[in-house]
XYZ file of C-alpha atoms in Angstrom:
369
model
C 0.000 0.000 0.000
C 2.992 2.380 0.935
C 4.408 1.958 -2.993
C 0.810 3.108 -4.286
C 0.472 5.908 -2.395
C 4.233 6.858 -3.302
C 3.711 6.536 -6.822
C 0.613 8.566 -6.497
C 2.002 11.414 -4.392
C 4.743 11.271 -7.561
C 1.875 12.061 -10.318
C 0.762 14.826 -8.133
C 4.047 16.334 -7.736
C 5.012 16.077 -11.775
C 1.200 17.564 -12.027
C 2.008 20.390 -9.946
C 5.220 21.068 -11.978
C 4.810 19.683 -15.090
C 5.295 16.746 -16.287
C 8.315 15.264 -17.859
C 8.498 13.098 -20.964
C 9.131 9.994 -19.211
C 7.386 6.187 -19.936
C 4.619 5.550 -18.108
C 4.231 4.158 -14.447
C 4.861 0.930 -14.817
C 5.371 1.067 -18.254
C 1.799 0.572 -18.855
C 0.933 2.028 -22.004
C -1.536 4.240 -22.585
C -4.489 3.456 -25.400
C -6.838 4.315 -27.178
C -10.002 2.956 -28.895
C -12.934 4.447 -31.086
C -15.920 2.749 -32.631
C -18.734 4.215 -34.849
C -22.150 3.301 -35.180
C -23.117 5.549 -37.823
C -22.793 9.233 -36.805
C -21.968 8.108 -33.280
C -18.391 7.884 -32.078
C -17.552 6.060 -29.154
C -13.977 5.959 -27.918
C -12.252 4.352 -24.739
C -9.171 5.904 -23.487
C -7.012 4.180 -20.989
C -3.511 2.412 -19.636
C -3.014 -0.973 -20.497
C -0.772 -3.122 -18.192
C 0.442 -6.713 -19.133
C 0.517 -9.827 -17.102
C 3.872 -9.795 -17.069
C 5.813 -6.789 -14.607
C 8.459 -4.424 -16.345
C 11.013 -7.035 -14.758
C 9.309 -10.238 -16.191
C 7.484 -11.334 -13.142
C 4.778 -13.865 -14.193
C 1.195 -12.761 -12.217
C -0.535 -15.242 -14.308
C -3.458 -16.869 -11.918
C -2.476 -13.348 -9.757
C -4.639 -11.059 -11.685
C -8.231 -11.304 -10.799
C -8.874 -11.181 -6.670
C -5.276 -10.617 -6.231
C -3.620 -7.276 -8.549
C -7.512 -6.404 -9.834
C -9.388 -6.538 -6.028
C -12.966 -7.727 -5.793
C -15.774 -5.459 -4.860
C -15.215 -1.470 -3.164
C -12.580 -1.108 -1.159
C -10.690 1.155 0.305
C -7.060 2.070 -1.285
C -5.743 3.853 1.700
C -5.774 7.163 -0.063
C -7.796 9.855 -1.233
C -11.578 10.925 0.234
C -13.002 7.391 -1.128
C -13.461 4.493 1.179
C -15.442 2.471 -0.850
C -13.426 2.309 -4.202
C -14.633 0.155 -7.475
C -11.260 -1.181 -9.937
C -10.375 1.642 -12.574
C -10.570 -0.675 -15.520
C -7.273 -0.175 -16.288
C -4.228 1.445 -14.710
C -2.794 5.071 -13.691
C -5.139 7.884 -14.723
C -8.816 7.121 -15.055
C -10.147 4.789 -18.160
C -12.782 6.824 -19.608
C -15.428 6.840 -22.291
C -16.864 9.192 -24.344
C -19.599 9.186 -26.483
C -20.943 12.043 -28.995
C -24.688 11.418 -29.145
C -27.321 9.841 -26.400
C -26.836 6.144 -26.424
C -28.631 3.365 -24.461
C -26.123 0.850 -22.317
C -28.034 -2.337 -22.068
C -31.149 -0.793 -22.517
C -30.349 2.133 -20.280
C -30.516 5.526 -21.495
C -26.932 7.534 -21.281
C -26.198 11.278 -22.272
C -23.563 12.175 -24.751
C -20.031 13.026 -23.080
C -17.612 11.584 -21.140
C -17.550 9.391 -18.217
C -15.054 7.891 -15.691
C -15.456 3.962 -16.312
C -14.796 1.414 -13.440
C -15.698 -2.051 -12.768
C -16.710 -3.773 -10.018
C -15.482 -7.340 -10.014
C -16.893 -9.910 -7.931
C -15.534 -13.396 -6.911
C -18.915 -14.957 -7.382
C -21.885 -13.668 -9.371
C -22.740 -10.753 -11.909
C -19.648 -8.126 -12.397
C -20.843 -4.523 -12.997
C -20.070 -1.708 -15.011
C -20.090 1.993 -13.552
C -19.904 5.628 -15.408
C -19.410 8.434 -13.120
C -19.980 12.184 -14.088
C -16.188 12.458 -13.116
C -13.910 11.655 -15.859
C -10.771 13.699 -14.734
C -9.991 12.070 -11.474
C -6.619 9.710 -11.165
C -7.792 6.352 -10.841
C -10.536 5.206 -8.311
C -9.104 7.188 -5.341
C -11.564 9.651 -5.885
C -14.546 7.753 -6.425
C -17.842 8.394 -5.203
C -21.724 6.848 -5.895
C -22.942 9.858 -5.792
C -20.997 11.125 -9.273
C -22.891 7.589 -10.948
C -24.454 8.613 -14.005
C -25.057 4.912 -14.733
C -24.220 1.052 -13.457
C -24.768 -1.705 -15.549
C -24.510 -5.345 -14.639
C -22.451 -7.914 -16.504
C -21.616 -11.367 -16.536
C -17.889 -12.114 -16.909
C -16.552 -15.206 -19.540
C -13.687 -17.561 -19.607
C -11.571 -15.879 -22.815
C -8.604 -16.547 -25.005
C -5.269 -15.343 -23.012
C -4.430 -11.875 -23.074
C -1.164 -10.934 -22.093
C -2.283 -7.037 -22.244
C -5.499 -5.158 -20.815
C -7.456 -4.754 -24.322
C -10.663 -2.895 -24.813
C -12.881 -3.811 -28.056
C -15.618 -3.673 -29.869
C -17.388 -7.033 -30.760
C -20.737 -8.213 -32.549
C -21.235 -4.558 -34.875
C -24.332 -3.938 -36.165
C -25.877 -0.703 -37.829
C -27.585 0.684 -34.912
C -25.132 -1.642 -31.973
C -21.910 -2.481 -31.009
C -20.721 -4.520 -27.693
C -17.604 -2.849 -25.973
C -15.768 -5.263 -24.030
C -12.345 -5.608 -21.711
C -10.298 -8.475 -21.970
C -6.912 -9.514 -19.861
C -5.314 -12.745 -18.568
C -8.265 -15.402 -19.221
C -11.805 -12.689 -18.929
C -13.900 -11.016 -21.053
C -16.671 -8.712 -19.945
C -18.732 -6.020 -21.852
C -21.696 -4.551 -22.540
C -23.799 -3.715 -25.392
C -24.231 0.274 -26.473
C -27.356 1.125 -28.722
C -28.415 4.126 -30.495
C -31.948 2.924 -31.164
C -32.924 6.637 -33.031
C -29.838 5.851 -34.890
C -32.355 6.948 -38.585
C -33.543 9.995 -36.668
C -29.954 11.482 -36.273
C -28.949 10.556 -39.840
C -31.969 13.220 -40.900
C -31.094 15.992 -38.494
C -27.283 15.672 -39.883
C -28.767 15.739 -43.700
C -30.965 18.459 -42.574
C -27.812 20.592 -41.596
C -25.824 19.838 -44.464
C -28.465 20.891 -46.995
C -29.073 24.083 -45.230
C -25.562 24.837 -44.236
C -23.018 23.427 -47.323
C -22.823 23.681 -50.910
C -24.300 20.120 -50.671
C -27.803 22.288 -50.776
C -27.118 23.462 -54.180
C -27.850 19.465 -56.048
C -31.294 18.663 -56.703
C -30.534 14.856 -56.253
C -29.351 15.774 -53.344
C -33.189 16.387 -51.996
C -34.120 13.498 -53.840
C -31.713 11.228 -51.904
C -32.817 12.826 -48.608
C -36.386 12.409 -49.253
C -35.732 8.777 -50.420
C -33.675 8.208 -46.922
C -36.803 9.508 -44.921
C -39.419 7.399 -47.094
C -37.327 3.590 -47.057
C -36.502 4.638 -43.112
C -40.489 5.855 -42.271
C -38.275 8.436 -40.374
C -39.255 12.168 -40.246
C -41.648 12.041 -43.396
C -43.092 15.998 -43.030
C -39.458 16.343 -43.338
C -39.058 13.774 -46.386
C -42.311 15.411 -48.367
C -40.711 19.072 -47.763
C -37.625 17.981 -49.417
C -39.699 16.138 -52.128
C -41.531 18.983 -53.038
C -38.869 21.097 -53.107
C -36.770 18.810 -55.421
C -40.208 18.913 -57.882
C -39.941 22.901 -57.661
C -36.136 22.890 -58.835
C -36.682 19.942 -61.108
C -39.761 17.953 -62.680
C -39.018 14.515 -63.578
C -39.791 11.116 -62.873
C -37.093 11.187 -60.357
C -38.893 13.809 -58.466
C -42.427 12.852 -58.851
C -41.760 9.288 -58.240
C -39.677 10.501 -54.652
C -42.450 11.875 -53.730
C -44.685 9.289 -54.590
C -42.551 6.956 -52.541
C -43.337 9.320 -49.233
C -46.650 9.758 -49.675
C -46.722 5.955 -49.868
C -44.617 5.459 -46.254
C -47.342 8.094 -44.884
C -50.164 5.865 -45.895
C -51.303 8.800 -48.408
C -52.358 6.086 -51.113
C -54.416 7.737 -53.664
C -52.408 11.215 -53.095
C -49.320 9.094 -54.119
C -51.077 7.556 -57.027
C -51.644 10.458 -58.588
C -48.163 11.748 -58.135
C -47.143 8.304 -59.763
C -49.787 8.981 -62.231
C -47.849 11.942 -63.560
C -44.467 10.132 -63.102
C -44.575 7.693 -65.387
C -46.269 10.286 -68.076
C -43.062 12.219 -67.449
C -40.250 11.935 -71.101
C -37.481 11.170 -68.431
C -39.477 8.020 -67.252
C -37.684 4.869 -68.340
C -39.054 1.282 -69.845
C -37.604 -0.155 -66.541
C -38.742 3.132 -64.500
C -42.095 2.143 -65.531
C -41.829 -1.369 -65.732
C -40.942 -1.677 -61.956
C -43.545 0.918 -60.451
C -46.049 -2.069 -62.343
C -44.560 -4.917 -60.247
C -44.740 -2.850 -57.425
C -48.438 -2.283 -57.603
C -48.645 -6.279 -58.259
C -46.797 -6.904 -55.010
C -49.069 -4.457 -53.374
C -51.790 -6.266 -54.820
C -53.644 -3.382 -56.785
C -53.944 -5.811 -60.104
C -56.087 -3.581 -62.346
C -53.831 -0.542 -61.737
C -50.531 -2.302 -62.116
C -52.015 -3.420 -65.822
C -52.631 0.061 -66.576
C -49.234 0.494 -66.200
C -48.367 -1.991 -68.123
C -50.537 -1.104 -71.072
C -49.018 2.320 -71.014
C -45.951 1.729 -71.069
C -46.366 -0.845 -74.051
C -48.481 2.570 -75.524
C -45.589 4.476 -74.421
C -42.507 2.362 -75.679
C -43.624 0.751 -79.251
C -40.021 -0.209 -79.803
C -39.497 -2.254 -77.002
C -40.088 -5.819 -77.450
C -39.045 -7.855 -74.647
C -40.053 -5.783 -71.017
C -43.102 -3.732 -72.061
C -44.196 -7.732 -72.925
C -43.504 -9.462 -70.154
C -45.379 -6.515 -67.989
C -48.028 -7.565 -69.879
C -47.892 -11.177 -69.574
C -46.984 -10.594 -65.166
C -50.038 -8.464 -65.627
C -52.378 -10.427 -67.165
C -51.133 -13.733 -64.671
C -52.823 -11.744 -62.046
C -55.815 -11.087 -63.431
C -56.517 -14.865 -64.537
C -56.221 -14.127 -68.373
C -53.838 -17.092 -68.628
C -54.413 -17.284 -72.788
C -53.076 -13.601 -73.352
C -50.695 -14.249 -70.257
C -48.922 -17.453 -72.527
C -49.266 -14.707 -75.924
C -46.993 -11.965 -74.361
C -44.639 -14.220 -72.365
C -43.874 -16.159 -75.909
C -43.519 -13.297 -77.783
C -40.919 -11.760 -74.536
C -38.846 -14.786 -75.138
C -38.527 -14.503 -78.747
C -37.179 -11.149 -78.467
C -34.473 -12.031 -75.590
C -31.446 -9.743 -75.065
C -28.686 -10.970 -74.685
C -27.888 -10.171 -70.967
C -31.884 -11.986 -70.113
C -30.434 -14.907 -72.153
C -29.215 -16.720 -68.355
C -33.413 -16.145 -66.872
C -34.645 -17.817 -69.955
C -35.308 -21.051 -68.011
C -36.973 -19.118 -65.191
C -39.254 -17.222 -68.475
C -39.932 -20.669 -69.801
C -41.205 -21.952 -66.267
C -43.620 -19.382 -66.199
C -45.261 -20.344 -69.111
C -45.119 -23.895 -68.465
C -47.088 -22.818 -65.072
C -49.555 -21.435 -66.944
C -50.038 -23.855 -69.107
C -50.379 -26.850 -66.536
């Protein structure tokens, strides 16, 4: 206890001083870890010793109960009597994060927090963030600077001759932070579960604030983002409209047909589509796959319409305007003209449809048993 509180009363003297360029106490390195999940950064700071001493003594089977101590105790300096493990060594591990996350399903602010653990001999570990990132070590811990304590169940690991901190198991809107050293790993999992929500308010500011603001498509896109996301959709129709006011196109009509679609505006978005598709800019395919859309949202008699036009629209075409026709007339139960147009699809085959032909062929063979 008397070399801890030596070394200590050291860091306090280079602090009041200055401190010199010298390695680390104890030589354990200091590190550094950052993880993003999406727009949200989340970084661990902190010292990493090694089983191993500076002089090559071997605490292997030492570590856990022994050099890490179980539960609050008290350290025999400093105001805290009651004193969690630092989750690392020398100056306080911390973690910061730069938007309002949930740990384990608990809500957390955005900033930076001292992180300790408190390891058990028997039972759940558990994870604590204090309001008090700048303190050295645990020495000045107190409960009543918790911002948050998680529980978490420690695992037999691989061997780890240093301290690490990671990220496992990364998902778009997830990650799980964990510590590993000697023969344990513990973590837990971080969400950001309005992870769509802060995507928008970030587009938001860079079409109001950049040069970004000056693209048309750019609208488009963001109005796109709101409507596959059923995120912020005033927001998504704004930009929609606004993309139809620089620019009138299929593009543009059909974004905002896609919108009024996530809002559950049916028959507003139908007529948007309505003029879409009437639009010069509106391709064979653009056409052609607002048609199977209305067929997988079961509206048969409109999704032939489409078809019809577009074989109105596109005389020159002979292989997709058909087979709209003939996917259009299998719904309806018109199997006769359904066999006509497929046949007369296949005849006219590109080249790059050449590898679906058997998948064409089975249709017709469906139809015809």
């Amino acid at each position: 206890m008397k070399k801890i509180i030596t070394a200590f009363l050291v860091v306090l003297i280079q602090s009041a001083y200055g401190q010199l360029s010298v390695p680390p106490s104890g030589d354990n390195q200091k590190s550094s870890i950052t993880q993003w999940i999406g727009l949200v950064n989340v970084t661990i700071k902190y010292s990493s010793p090694d089983v191993h001493t500076p002089t090559g003594e071997d605490r292997k089977g030492h570590i856990w109960g022994e050099l890490v101590h179980y539960g609050f105790i008290n350290q025999g300096y400093g105001p805290s009597k009651a004193a969690p493990w630092r989750a690392g060594a020398n100056e306080n591990t911390t973690i910061s994060f730069s938007h309002d996350v949930q740990i384990d399903g608990k809500p957390l602010k955005a900033g930076t927090y001292g992180l300790f653990l408190d390891v058990e001999k028997d039972g759940p570990w558990q994870w604590i963030f204090s309001k008090n990132s700048l303190a050295w070590g645990s020495y000045y811990y107190d409960e009543a600077e918790d911002a948050l304590r998680v529980k978490s169940t420690p695992a037999e690991n691989a061997y780890s001759e240093w301290l690490t901190f990671g990220f496992d198991d990364r998902q778009p809107t997830s990650t799980v932070a964990y510590l590993t050293w000697e023969n344990k790993k513990v973590g837990f999992k971080i969400e950001v579960p309005n992870i769509n929500e802060l995507y928008v308010d970030k587009i938001r500011q860079e079409l109001d604030g950049t040069d970004i603001g000056f693209s048309t498509d750019n609208y488009v896109r963001a109005a796109r983002f709101c409507a596959q996301n059923k995120v912020r959709l005033e927001q998504g129709l704004k930009w929609a409209d606004f993309a139809i006011e620089s620019r009138k196109d299929y593009s543009t009509l059909s974004t905002k047909g896609m919108v009024l679609t996530a809002m559950g505006k049916d028959q507003e978005a139908a007529d948007v589509m309505a003029m879409a598709i009437k639009e010069p800019s509106a391709s064979i395919q653009d056409i052609h796959q607002y048609g199977r859309f209305l067929l997988n949202a079961g509206k048969k008699e409109k999704a032939m319409e489409v078809f019809q036009h577009n074989r109105k629209q596109h005389p020159e075409d002979k292989f997709t305007t058909y087979v709209g026709l003939a996917r259009g007339y299998t719904a309806l139960g018109d199997k006769k003209s359904a066999i006509k147009n497929w046949e007369t699809a296949i005849k006219n085959l590109p080249e790059d449809q050449k590898v679906n032909m058997a998948a064409y062929k089975a249709e017709i063979d469906k139809l015809k048993s």
